[in-house]
Every structure is written in C-alpha cells, then in structure tokens.
Amino acid sequence: MNRESDALAYFSEQPFSALVLGASGGIGAALTAALRADRNCSHLVALSRSRNGLDLADEESVAAAALNIAPGEGFDLIFNAAGILEANGAAPEKAFKDIDAAAMMRAFAVNATGTALAFKYFLPLLKRNGRSAFATLSARVGSIGDNRLGGWMSYRASKAALNQIVRCAAIEETRRNKNSIVVALHPGTIQTPLTRKYARGRYTASTETCARDLLGVLARLTPEQSGGFFDYAGEAVPW
C-alpha cells in the first residue's frame, strides 16, 4: 500500500461514519477534506467554533454541539483537531519570567480541560460494537521524557495533561468496547500560518500530507495500542 492510498485506508472495506472537531483549523480542515474524499465515508459531521459555535473552553457549547448528530449505531471515527498554541495571543514562553497566568489557564482550558469535555460529550457517540477510534491531537513537546530544551511551559504542560486525559479515556472506553482505540497523535510541524514562525528550519509537511499521515496511522493501530501516544509515522512517543 503506497502512501497515497494509505491515506484513505481507514475502514476502507466498508462504509464508516466520522466526526471531526475543530474542523475549520488547518489540520481539521484537511482531515475533513480527506474524509469527504473517501467514497466509503458514508456519514461525516464537521464541527468548529467559527461554523457551529463549538468552543471546547465552553461546556455549554460542547454539550449543545453533541446533540442529535450521531448516526444510529454511533460514529466509527471521532477526531479532535482543536487546540491552541498562542493562548490569549501570547507567544510560547522562553523562561519562567515570561509566564502569564491568564494565558496559561487559557492553554489548559482549551488543550486539557477542553479535551476532557470532548471525551465527556462525544466519546458516548462512538459505536459500541466493532472497531472504533477516537483520536486527539497532542504534540511531541508535551512529552516529559523527550523534553531537553525547556521553555514553552504552558503549551508543554497543557499537552502533557491532555496525554493523561487520553489515557484515562482509553481505559474507560475499553470497558464499553474492547475493540475501541483512543489515542493521542503528534502531527509534526505543519505548514500553517500559526506554526510557520516556529519551524526554524525543521521539516514541515502540508496540512494535506498531515491528514493523510494521521489517517494512515489510525488505519494501522490496533485496540491493544489504545491509550498510546503516537507520531505521524506511527512511532510511539515517550510520555
């Protein structure tokens, strides 16, 4: 299977339903387009703050967005692509003297608490029989074991908290469906207006390539890997 066909391998042998949260962002929009292009994606719902009022920092909006959107047997795939890097417009901190409490709380409200709310209201919408998957974007900088540079405290810490939340959600979901997969995914450095100034010469991928890579990873993961943290190539990332 080549890279191009691997992109749409997710549930390719039968019709499947999908939900994308944060669908108006760079990666979310690309995921939505890739799923829409898959002839086997029979039911697709795309939610975002700009189009549907979904704000992961506002529990009422999350609860409202989850009403009456699931197909009869539930979604086969839910992908949370929402998140923020520059909270309240503040650049990632270089040192502790740069910490702004309000910006840090905002990062946690969206990246960590927001992910927990996504699980609270959307995890019950996954189907209860057969293979299903709930993926949420994390970031390698949220890895404690991989942190050798310091800095970026708000973003790092909020993503580390997100990873723990994913682990808890995976354990809970496995009790309901042993064939479920709940994972955190690191997309790499992606070519978006927000991240461009932080790339610093690193390899960057287009949002389209990112979407294909992440869907390809989901196609290959097994329920035994639920609760894990993986990068865009399917390699495990240290906690």
PDB file of C-alpha atoms in Angstrom:
ATOM      1  CA  MET A   1       0.000   0.000   0.000  1.00  0.00           C
ATOM      2  CA  ASN A   2       1.582   3.301  -1.056  1.00  0.00           C
ATOM      3  CA  ARG A   3       1.439   6.477   0.948  1.00  0.00           C
ATOM      4  CA  GLU A   4      -1.331   7.993  -1.140  1.00  0.00           C
ATOM      5  CA  SER A   5      -3.680   5.014  -0.836  1.00  0.00           C
ATOM      6  CA  ASP A   6      -2.712   4.512   2.816  1.00  0.00           C
ATOM      7  CA  ALA A   7      -4.230   7.913   3.490  1.00  0.00           C
ATOM      8  CA  LEU A   8      -7.765   6.657   2.959  1.00  0.00           C
ATOM      9  CA  ALA A   9      -7.298   3.157   4.352  1.00  0.00           C
ATOM     10  CA  TYR A  10      -9.357   3.834   7.451  1.00  0.00           C
ATOM     11  CA  PHE A  11     -12.368   1.473   7.390  1.00  0.00           C
ATOM     12  CA  SER A  12     -11.912   1.263   3.612  1.00  0.00           C
ATOM     13  CA  GLU A  13     -13.541  -2.166   3.317  1.00  0.00           C
ATOM     14  CA  GLN A  14     -16.936  -0.970   4.474  1.00  0.00           C
ATOM     15  CA  PRO A  15     -18.885   2.275   4.907  1.00  0.00           C
ATOM     16  CA  PHE A  16     -17.982   4.234   8.028  1.00  0.00           C
ATOM     17  CA  SER A  17     -19.083   7.406   9.804  1.00  0.00           C
ATOM     18  CA  ALA A  18     -16.805  10.155  11.083  1.00  0.00           C
ATOM     19  CA  LEU A  19     -16.872  13.289  13.230  1.00  0.00           C
ATOM     20  CA  VAL A  20     -14.196  15.995  13.138  1.00  0.00           C
ATOM     21  CA  LEU A  21     -13.919  18.560  15.950  1.00  0.00           C
ATOM     22  CA  GLY A  22     -12.026  21.754  15.176  1.00  0.00           C
ATOM     23  CA  ALA A  23     -12.815  21.293  11.500  1.00  0.00           C
ATOM     24  CA  SER A  24     -12.044  24.857  10.428  1.00  0.00           C
ATOM     25  CA  GLY A  25      -8.392  24.844  11.519  1.00  0.00           C
ATOM     26  CA  GLY A  26      -5.543  23.891   9.219  1.00  0.00           C
ATOM     27  CA  ILE A  27      -5.301  20.222  10.187  1.00  0.00           C
ATOM     28  CA  GLY A  28      -9.008  19.874  10.948  1.00  0.00           C
ATOM     29  CA  ALA A  29      -9.988  21.225   7.535  1.00  0.00           C
ATOM     30  CA  ALA A  30      -7.541  18.881   5.804  1.00  0.00           C
ATOM     31  CA  LEU A  31      -8.863  15.896   7.753  1.00  0.00           C
ATOM     32  CA  THR A  32     -12.402  16.848   6.804  1.00  0.00           C
ATOM     33  CA  ALA A  33     -11.451  17.113   3.124  1.00  0.00           C
ATOM     34  CA  ALA A  34      -9.649  13.757   3.166  1.00  0.00           C
ATOM     35  CA  LEU A  35     -12.587  12.006   4.792  1.00  0.00           C
ATOM     36  CA  ARG A  36     -15.051  13.671   2.442  1.00  0.00           C
ATOM     37  CA  ALA A  37     -12.987  12.358  -0.490  1.00  0.00           C
ATOM     38  CA  ASP A  38     -13.182   8.779   0.804  1.00  0.00           C
ATOM     39  CA  ARG A  39     -16.075   7.096  -1.011  1.00  0.00           C
ATOM     40  CA  ASN A  40     -16.581   4.784   1.980  1.00  0.00           C
ATOM     41  CA  CYS A  41     -17.171   7.639   4.410  1.00  0.00           C
ATOM     42  CA  SER A  42     -20.945   7.450   4.385  1.00  0.00           C
ATOM     43  CA  HIS A  43     -21.647   9.993   7.124  1.00  0.00           C
ATOM     44  CA  LEU A  44     -19.411  12.954   8.023  1.00  0.00           C
ATOM     45  CA  VAL A  45     -20.034  15.679  10.594  1.00  0.00           C
ATOM     46  CA  ALA A  46     -17.575  18.583  10.866  1.00  0.00           C
ATOM     47  CA  LEU A  47     -17.811  20.939  13.854  1.00  0.00           C
ATOM     48  CA  SER A  48     -15.873  24.104  14.650  1.00  0.00           C
ATOM     49  CA  ARG A  49     -16.147  27.279  16.663  1.00  0.00           C
ATOM     50  CA  SER A  50     -16.418  29.546  13.619  1.00  0.00           C
ATOM     51  CA  ARG A  51     -19.090  27.490  11.835  1.00  0.00           C
ATOM     52  CA  ASN A  52     -21.037  25.735  14.574  1.00  0.00           C
ATOM     53  CA  GLY A  53     -20.189  27.550  17.802  1.00  0.00           C
ATOM     54  CA  LEU A  54     -18.208  24.618  19.220  1.00  0.00           C
ATOM     55  CA  ASP A  55     -15.863  26.095  21.843  1.00  0.00           C
ATOM     56  CA  LEU A  56     -14.056  23.449  23.886  1.00  0.00           C
ATOM     57  CA  ALA A  57     -13.498  26.029  26.621  1.00  0.00           C
ATOM     58  CA  ASP A  58     -17.278  26.445  26.999  1.00  0.00           C
ATOM     59  CA  GLU A  59     -19.030  23.336  28.337  1.00  0.00           C
ATOM     60  CA  GLU A  60     -22.488  24.503  27.290  1.00  0.00           C
ATOM     61  CA  SER A  61     -21.390  24.827  23.673  1.00  0.00           C
ATOM     62  CA  VAL A  62     -19.780  21.369  23.748  1.00  0.00           C
ATOM     63  CA  ALA A  63     -22.927  19.800  25.176  1.00  0.00           C
ATOM     64  CA  ALA A  64     -25.098  21.563  22.593  1.00  0.00           C
ATOM     65  CA  ALA A  65     -22.838  20.511  19.710  1.00  0.00           C
ATOM     66  CA  ALA A  66     -23.108  16.858  20.701  1.00  0.00           C
ATOM     67  CA  LEU A  67     -26.899  16.748  20.494  1.00  0.00           C
ATOM     68  CA  ASN A  68     -28.546  14.753  17.726  1.00  0.00           C
ATOM     69  CA  ILE A  69     -25.509  14.401  15.451  1.00  0.00           C
ATOM     70  CA  ALA A  70     -24.602  10.716  15.771  1.00  0.00           C
ATOM     71  CA  PRO A  71     -25.765   8.105  13.252  1.00  0.00           C
ATOM     72  CA  GLY A  72     -27.932   5.315  14.618  1.00  0.00           C
ATOM     73  CA  GLU A  73     -25.128   2.983  15.673  1.00  0.00           C
ATOM     74  CA  GLY A  74     -22.686   5.759  16.574  1.00  0.00           C
ATOM     75  CA  PHE A  75     -19.564   7.100  14.888  1.00  0.00           C
ATOM     76  CA  ASP A  76     -16.772   4.795  13.761  1.00  0.00           C
ATOM     77  CA  LEU A  77     -14.219   7.622  13.987  1.00  0.00           C
ATOM     78  CA  ILE A  78     -14.044  10.820  16.030  1.00  0.00           C
ATOM     79  CA  PHE A  79     -11.052  13.114  15.561  1.00  0.00           C
ATOM     80  CA  ASN A  80     -10.447  16.106  17.813  1.00  0.00           C
ATOM     81  CA  ALA A  81      -8.218  18.551  15.937  1.00  0.00           C
ATOM     82  CA  ALA A  82      -8.932  21.556  18.168  1.00  0.00           C
ATOM     83  CA  GLY A  83      -6.216  23.204  20.230  1.00  0.00           C
ATOM     84  CA  ILE A  84      -4.220  26.389  20.722  1.00  0.00           C
ATOM     85  CA  LEU A  85      -0.537  27.302  20.786  1.00  0.00           C
ATOM     86  CA  GLU A  86      -0.599  31.062  21.393  1.00  0.00           C
ATOM     87  CA  ALA A  87      -3.052  31.420  24.274  1.00  0.00           C
ATOM     88  CA  ASN A  88      -4.510  34.933  24.521  1.00  0.00           C
ATOM     89  CA  GLY A  89      -2.145  35.898  21.705  1.00  0.00           C
ATOM     90  CA  ALA A  90       0.923  35.258  23.868  1.00  0.00           C
ATOM     91  CA  ALA A  91       3.917  33.556  22.257  1.00  0.00           C
ATOM     92  CA  PRO A  92       5.251  30.394  23.947  1.00  0.00           C
ATOM     93  CA  GLU A  93       7.397  31.252  26.971  1.00  0.00           C
ATOM     94  CA  LYS A  94      11.183  31.122  26.724  1.00  0.00           C
ATOM     95  CA  ALA A  95      11.671  31.269  30.512  1.00  0.00           C
ATOM     96  CA  PHE A  96       9.592  31.289  33.684  1.00  0.00           C
ATOM     97  CA  LYS A  97       9.826  35.072  33.854  1.00  0.00           C
ATOM     98  CA  ASP A  98       7.562  35.088  30.794  1.00  0.00           C
ATOM     99  CA  ILE A  99       4.735  33.141  32.468  1.00  0.00           C
ATOM    100  CA  ASP A 100       1.359  34.849  32.251  1.00  0.00           C
ATOM    101  CA  ALA A 101      -1.192  33.155  34.493  1.00  0.00           C
ATOM    102  CA  ALA A 102      -4.197  34.044  32.340  1.00  0.00           C
ATOM    103  CA  ALA A 103      -2.534  32.760  29.171  1.00  0.00           C
ATOM    104  CA  MET A 104      -1.513  29.535  30.915  1.00  0.00           C
ATOM    105  CA  MET A 105      -5.037  28.973  32.204  1.00  0.00           C
ATOM    106  CA  ARG A 106      -6.394  29.568  28.710  1.00  0.00           C
ATOM    107  CA  ALA A 107      -3.998  26.945  27.271  1.00  0.00           C
ATOM    108  CA  PHE A 108      -5.201  24.425  29.837  1.00  0.00           C
ATOM    109  CA  ALA A 109      -8.850  25.386  29.299  1.00  0.00           C
ATOM    110  CA  VAL A 110      -8.662  24.503  25.596  1.00  0.00           C
ATOM    111  CA  ASN A 111      -5.956  21.848  25.312  1.00  0.00           C
ATOM    112  CA  ALA A 112      -6.554  19.890  28.521  1.00  0.00           C
ATOM    113  CA  THR A 113      -9.975  20.658  30.020  1.00  0.00           C
ATOM    114  CA  GLY A 114     -11.386  21.081  26.514  1.00  0.00           C
ATOM    115  CA  THR A 115     -10.209  17.613  25.555  1.00  0.00           C
ATOM    116  CA  ALA A 116     -11.774  16.193  28.718  1.00  0.00           C
ATOM    117  CA  LEU A 117     -15.066  17.851  27.760  1.00  0.00           C
ATOM    118  CA  ALA A 118     -14.763  16.429  24.251  1.00  0.00           C
ATOM    119  CA  PHE A 119     -14.494  12.979  25.778  1.00  0.00           C
ATOM    120  CA  LYS A 120     -17.364  13.663  28.188  1.00  0.00           C
ATOM    121  CA  TYR A 121     -19.824  14.589  25.453  1.00  0.00           C
ATOM    122  CA  PHE A 122     -18.533  12.919  22.281  1.00  0.00           C
ATOM    123  CA  LEU A 123     -16.996   9.654  23.499  1.00  0.00           C
ATOM    124  CA  PRO A 124     -20.515   8.269  24.198  1.00  0.00           C
ATOM    125  CA  LEU A 125     -21.237   8.852  20.488  1.00  0.00           C
ATOM    126  CA  LEU A 126     -18.714   6.199  19.386  1.00  0.00           C
ATOM    127  CA  LYS A 127     -20.294   2.952  18.303  1.00  0.00           C
ATOM    128  CA  ARG A 128     -20.320   0.223  20.936  1.00  0.00           C
ATOM    129  CA  ASN A 129     -19.638  -2.806  18.741  1.00  0.00           C
ATOM    130  CA  GLY A 130     -16.688  -3.447  16.458  1.00  0.00           C
ATOM    131  CA  ARG A 131     -13.656  -1.317  15.742  1.00  0.00           C
ATOM    132  CA  SER A 132     -13.943   2.367  16.588  1.00  0.00           C
ATOM    133  CA  ALA A 133     -11.444   5.150  17.156  1.00  0.00           C
ATOM    134  CA  PHE A 134     -11.221   8.497  18.941  1.00  0.00           C
ATOM    135  CA  ALA A 135      -8.029  10.421  18.192  1.00  0.00           C
ATOM    136  CA  THR A 136      -6.980  13.804  19.526  1.00  0.00           C
ATOM    137  CA  LEU A 137      -4.065  15.992  18.509  1.00  0.00           C
ATOM    138  CA  SER A 138      -1.246  16.243  21.012  1.00  0.00           C
ATOM    139  CA  ALA A 139       2.348  17.408  20.450  1.00  0.00           C
ATOM    140  CA  ARG A 140       5.790  15.945  20.970  1.00  0.00           C
ATOM    141  CA  VAL A 141       6.681  18.932  23.156  1.00  0.00           C
ATOM    142  CA  GLY A 142       4.088  17.582  25.608  1.00  0.00           C
ATOM    143  CA  SER A 143       6.362  14.596  26.215  1.00  0.00           C
ATOM    144  CA  ILE A 144       8.085  14.853  29.598  1.00  0.00           C
ATOM    145  CA  GLY A 145      10.652  12.204  28.694  1.00  0.00           C
ATOM    146  CA  ASP A 146      11.554  13.963  25.442  1.00  0.00           C
ATOM    147  CA  ASN A 147      11.921  17.444  26.957  1.00  0.00           C
ATOM    148  CA  ARG A 148      15.565  18.537  26.742  1.00  0.00           C
ATOM    149  CA  LEU A 149      15.145  22.206  25.880  1.00  0.00           C
ATOM    150  CA  GLY A 150      12.705  23.571  28.462  1.00  0.00           C
ATOM    151  CA  GLY A 151      10.559  26.592  27.703  1.00  0.00           C
ATOM    152  CA  TRP A 152       7.048  26.596  26.231  1.00  0.00           C
ATOM    153  CA  MET A 153       5.718  25.782  29.704  1.00  0.00           C
ATOM    154  CA  SER A 154       2.030  26.490  29.111  1.00  0.00           C
ATOM    155  CA  TYR A 155       1.846  24.550  25.857  1.00  0.00           C
ATOM    156  CA  ARG A 156       4.026  21.670  27.071  1.00  0.00           C
ATOM    157  CA  ALA A 157       2.142  21.280  30.343  1.00  0.00           C
ATOM    158  CA  SER A 158      -1.321  21.523  28.768  1.00  0.00           C
ATOM    159  CA  LYS A 159      -0.405  18.856  26.209  1.00  0.00           C
ATOM    160  CA  ALA A 160       1.121  16.624  28.907  1.00  0.00           C
ATOM    161  CA  ALA A 161      -2.165  16.933  30.806  1.00  0.00           C
ATOM    162  CA  LEU A 162      -4.038  16.121  27.590  1.00  0.00           C
ATOM    163  CA  ASN A 163      -1.998  12.918  27.249  1.00  0.00           C
ATOM    164  CA  GLN A 164      -3.034  11.762  30.725  1.00  0.00           C
ATOM    165  CA  ILE A 165      -6.660  12.536  29.919  1.00  0.00           C
ATOM    166  CA  VAL A 166      -6.392  10.442  26.735  1.00  0.00           C
ATOM    167  CA  ARG A 167      -5.000   7.544  28.753  1.00  0.00           C
ATOM    168  CA  CYS A 168      -7.917   7.698  31.191  1.00  0.00           C
ATOM    169  CA  ALA A 169     -10.439   7.911  28.345  1.00  0.00           C
ATOM    170  CA  ALA A 170      -8.904   4.856  26.671  1.00  0.00           C
ATOM    171  CA  ILE A 171      -9.246   2.792  29.845  1.00  0.00           C
ATOM    172  CA  GLU A 172     -12.855   3.848  30.323  1.00  0.00           C
ATOM    173  CA  GLU A 173     -13.794   3.259  26.686  1.00  0.00           C
ATOM    174  CA  THR A 174     -12.209  -0.204  26.619  1.00  0.00           C
ATOM    175  CA  ARG A 175     -14.649  -1.258  29.318  1.00  0.00           C
ATOM    176  CA  ARG A 176     -17.506  -0.377  26.949  1.00  0.00           C
ATOM    177  CA  ASN A 177     -15.964  -1.664  23.739  1.00  0.00           C
ATOM    178  CA  LYS A 178     -12.874  -3.874  23.770  1.00  0.00           C
ATOM    179  CA  ASN A 179     -12.319  -3.086  20.090  1.00  0.00           C
ATOM    180  CA  SER A 180     -12.052   0.673  20.618  1.00  0.00           C
ATOM    181  CA  ILE A 181      -8.940   2.765  20.054  1.00  0.00           C
ATOM    182  CA  VAL A 182      -8.379   6.053  21.898  1.00  0.00           C
ATOM    183  CA  VAL A 183      -5.056   7.746  21.179  1.00  0.00           C
ATOM    184  CA  ALA A 184      -3.080  10.982  21.210  1.00  0.00           C
ATOM    185  CA  LEU A 185      -1.344  11.844  17.917  1.00  0.00           C
ATOM    186  CA  HIS A 186       1.621  14.126  17.220  1.00  0.00           C
ATOM    187  CA  PRO A 187       1.187  15.623  13.734  1.00  0.00           C
ATOM    188  CA  GLY A 188       4.703  17.003  13.274  1.00  0.00           C
ATOM    189  CA  THR A 189       5.443  20.602  12.325  1.00  0.00           C
ATOM    190  CA  ILE A 190       2.750  21.529   9.849  1.00  0.00           C
ATOM    191  CA  GLN A 191       2.653  24.376   7.350  1.00  0.00           C
ATOM    192  CA  THR A 192       0.097  26.729   8.851  1.00  0.00           C
ATOM    193  CA  PRO A 193       0.297  30.499   9.395  1.00  0.00           C
ATOM    194  CA  LEU A 194       0.499  29.976  13.171  1.00  0.00           C
ATOM    195  CA  THR A 195       3.365  27.465  13.209  1.00  0.00           C
ATOM    196  CA  ARG A 196       5.429  28.863  10.338  1.00  0.00           C
ATOM    197  CA  LYS A 197       7.366  31.264  12.562  1.00  0.00           C
ATOM    198  CA  TYR A 198       8.293  28.432  14.943  1.00  0.00           C
ATOM    199  CA  ALA A 199       9.522  25.947  12.327  1.00  0.00           C
ATOM    200  CA  ARG A 200      13.138  27.242  12.441  1.00  0.00           C
ATOM    201  CA  GLY A 201      14.324  25.163   9.534  1.00  0.00           C
ATOM    202  CA  ARG A 202      12.612  21.954  10.636  1.00  0.00           C
ATOM    203  CA  TYR A 203      10.958  19.763   8.033  1.00  0.00           C
ATOM    204  CA  THR A 204       7.356  20.819   7.686  1.00  0.00           C
ATOM    205  CA  ALA A 205       4.536  18.968   5.983  1.00  0.00           C
ATOM    206  CA  SER A 206       1.458  20.369   4.296  1.00  0.00           C
ATOM    207  CA  THR A 207      -1.878  20.016   6.037  1.00  0.00           C
ATOM    208  CA  GLU A 208      -2.950  17.610   3.289  1.00  0.00           C
ATOM    209  CA  THR A 209       0.075  15.368   3.902  1.00  0.00           C
ATOM    210  CA  CYS A 210      -0.541  15.586   7.642  1.00  0.00           C
ATOM    211  CA  ALA A 211      -4.149  14.452   7.255  1.00  0.00           C
ATOM    212  CA  ARG A 212      -3.114  11.514   5.079  1.00  0.00           C
ATOM    213  CA  ASP A 213      -0.399  10.510   7.554  1.00  0.00           C
ATOM    214  CA  LEU A 214      -2.660  10.658  10.602  1.00  0.00           C
ATOM    215  CA  LEU A 215      -5.476   8.726   8.949  1.00  0.00           C
ATOM    216  CA  GLY A 216      -2.903   6.176   7.803  1.00  0.00           C
ATOM    217  CA  VAL A 217      -1.671   5.765  11.378  1.00  0.00           C
ATOM    218  CA  LEU A 218      -5.226   5.212  12.581  1.00  0.00           C
ATOM    219  CA  ALA A 219      -5.727   2.596   9.889  1.00  0.00           C
ATOM    220  CA  ARG A 220      -2.810   0.567  11.265  1.00  0.00           C
ATOM    221  CA  LEU A 221      -3.360   0.921  15.019  1.00  0.00           C
ATOM    222  CA  THR A 222      -4.950  -1.920  16.965  1.00  0.00           C
ATOM    223  CA  PRO A 223      -7.094  -1.939  20.121  1.00  0.00           C
ATOM    224  CA  GLU A 224      -4.049  -3.227  22.018  1.00  0.00           C
ATOM    225  CA  GLN A 225      -2.411   0.162  21.342  1.00  0.00           C
ATOM    226  CA  SER A 226      -5.317   2.153  22.747  1.00  0.00           C
ATOM    227  CA  GLY A 227      -4.223   4.752  25.290  1.00  0.00           C
ATOM    228  CA  GLY A 228      -0.936   5.367  23.492  1.00  0.00           C
ATOM    229  CA  PHE A 229       0.825   8.454  22.119  1.00  0.00           C
ATOM    230  CA  PHE A 230       1.997   8.158  18.502  1.00  0.00           C
ATOM    231  CA  ASP A 231       3.565  10.401  15.882  1.00  0.00           C
ATOM    232  CA  TYR A 232       2.581  10.887  12.244  1.00  0.00           C
ATOM    233  CA  ALA A 233       4.693   7.864  11.237  1.00  0.00           C
ATOM    234  CA  GLY A 234       3.022   5.584  13.786  1.00  0.00           C
ATOM    235  CA  GLU A 235       6.014   5.549  16.151  1.00  0.00           C
ATOM    236  CA  ALA A 236       5.342   5.663  19.892  1.00  0.00           C
ATOM    237  CA  VAL A 237       6.267   8.962  21.569  1.00  0.00           C
ATOM    238  CA  PRO A 238       7.664   8.852  25.170  1.00  0.00           C
ATOM    239  CA  TRP A 239       5.325  10.080  27.872  1.00  0.00           C
TER     240      TRP A 239
END
